[in-house]
PDB file of C-alpha atoms in Angstrom:
ATOM      1  CA  UNK A   1      -0.578  44.818 -20.439  1.00  0.00           C
ATOM      2  CA  UNK A   2      -1.593  48.181 -19.043  1.00  0.00           C
ATOM      3  CA  UNK A   3      -2.843  46.658 -15.785  1.00  0.00           C
ATOM      4  CA  UNK A   4       0.668  45.401 -15.041  1.00  0.00           C
ATOM      5  CA  UNK A   5       2.242  48.868 -15.324  1.00  0.00           C
ATOM      6  CA  UNK A   6       1.208  50.898 -12.281  1.00  0.00           C
ATOM      7  CA  UNK A   7       1.362  54.318 -13.952  1.00  0.00           C
ATOM      8  CA  UNK A   8      -0.887  53.169 -16.797  1.00  0.00           C
ATOM      9  CA  UNK A   9      -3.179  51.136 -14.548  1.00  0.00           C
ATOM     10  CA  UNK A  10      -3.873  54.205 -12.396  1.00  0.00           C
ATOM     11  CA  UNK A  11      -4.505  56.553 -15.339  1.00  0.00           C
ATOM     12  CA  UNK A  12      -8.076  56.926 -16.586  1.00  0.00           C
ATOM     13  CA  UNK A  13      -9.132  55.650 -19.997  1.00  0.00           C
ATOM     14  CA  UNK A  14     -10.026  59.166 -21.145  1.00  0.00           C
ATOM     15  CA  UNK A  15      -6.424  60.277 -20.575  1.00  0.00           C
ATOM     16  CA  UNK A  16      -4.897  57.144 -22.156  1.00  0.00           C
ATOM     17  CA  UNK A  17      -7.242  56.945 -25.167  1.00  0.00           C
ATOM     18  CA  UNK A  18      -5.676  59.732 -27.326  1.00  0.00           C
ATOM     19  CA  UNK A  19      -2.179  58.272 -26.943  1.00  0.00           C
ATOM     20  CA  UNK A  20      -3.405  54.783 -27.812  1.00  0.00           C
ATOM     21  CA  UNK A  21      -5.147  56.199 -30.896  1.00  0.00           C
ATOM     22  CA  UNK A  22      -1.894  57.868 -32.026  1.00  0.00           C
ATOM     23  CA  UNK A  23       0.024  54.643 -31.415  1.00  0.00           C
ATOM     24  CA  UNK A  24      -2.539  52.669 -33.407  1.00  0.00           C
ATOM     25  CA  UNK A  25      -2.290  55.148 -36.279  1.00  0.00           C
ATOM     26  CA  UNK A  26       1.527  55.037 -36.195  1.00  0.00           C
ATOM     27  CA  UNK A  27       1.526  51.221 -36.234  1.00  0.00           C
ATOM     28  CA  UNK A  28      -1.008  50.882 -39.049  1.00  0.00           C
ATOM     29  CA  UNK A  29       0.638  53.546 -41.217  1.00  0.00           C
ATOM     30  CA  UNK A  30       4.188  52.230 -40.723  1.00  0.00           C
ATOM     31  CA  UNK A  31       5.248  55.520 -39.110  1.00  0.00           C
ATOM     32  CA  UNK A  32       6.310  53.740 -35.878  1.00  0.00           C
ATOM     33  CA  UNK A  33       8.551  51.385 -37.838  1.00  0.00           C
ATOM     34  CA  UNK A  34      10.136  54.291 -39.751  1.00  0.00           C
ATOM     35  CA  UNK A  35      10.911  56.159 -36.540  1.00  0.00           C
ATOM     36  CA  UNK A  36      11.965  53.230 -34.348  1.00  0.00           C
ATOM     37  CA  UNK A  37      13.206  50.465 -36.665  1.00  0.00           C
ATOM     38  CA  UNK A  38      16.573  50.471 -34.869  1.00  0.00           C
ATOM     39  CA  UNK A  39      14.852  49.118 -31.746  1.00  0.00           C
ATOM     40  CA  UNK A  40      13.783  45.963 -33.587  1.00  0.00           C
ATOM     41  CA  UNK A  41      17.386  44.814 -34.087  1.00  0.00           C
ATOM     42  CA  UNK A  42      18.359  45.036 -30.420  1.00  0.00           C
ATOM     43  CA  UNK A  43      18.705  41.917 -28.344  1.00  0.00           C
ATOM     44  CA  UNK A  44      18.477  43.860 -25.058  1.00  0.00           C
ATOM     45  CA  UNK A  45      16.658  47.080 -24.146  1.00  0.00           C
ATOM     46  CA  UNK A  46      16.890  48.692 -20.707  1.00  0.00           C
ATOM     47  CA  UNK A  47      13.728  50.741 -20.243  1.00  0.00           C
ATOM     48  CA  UNK A  48      14.516  51.709 -16.671  1.00  0.00           C
ATOM     49  CA  UNK A  49      12.198  49.450 -14.685  1.00  0.00           C
ATOM     50  CA  UNK A  50      13.680  48.269 -11.409  1.00  0.00           C
ATOM     51  CA  UNK A  51      12.426  45.999  -8.645  1.00  0.00           C
ATOM     52  CA  UNK A  52      13.631  46.886  -5.175  1.00  0.00           C
ATOM     53  CA  UNK A  53      13.176  44.429  -2.330  1.00  0.00           C
ATOM     54  CA  UNK A  54      13.917  45.425   1.233  1.00  0.00           C
ATOM     55  CA  UNK A  55      13.818  43.359   4.392  1.00  0.00           C
ATOM     56  CA  UNK A  56      12.802  45.868   7.097  1.00  0.00           C
TER      57      UNK A  56
END
């Protein structure tokens, strides 16, 4: 998953590791679900990614 997101693919493991550890803790403790449960009911979520194609 990370390899397909350029910002994450270009960031070193030592920088990413603490955030992934916090995410893992939040998921296993249920904290993520408490904070973001409203996201689970959405059918659509615009997270801002765009693909631009230009014919130069």
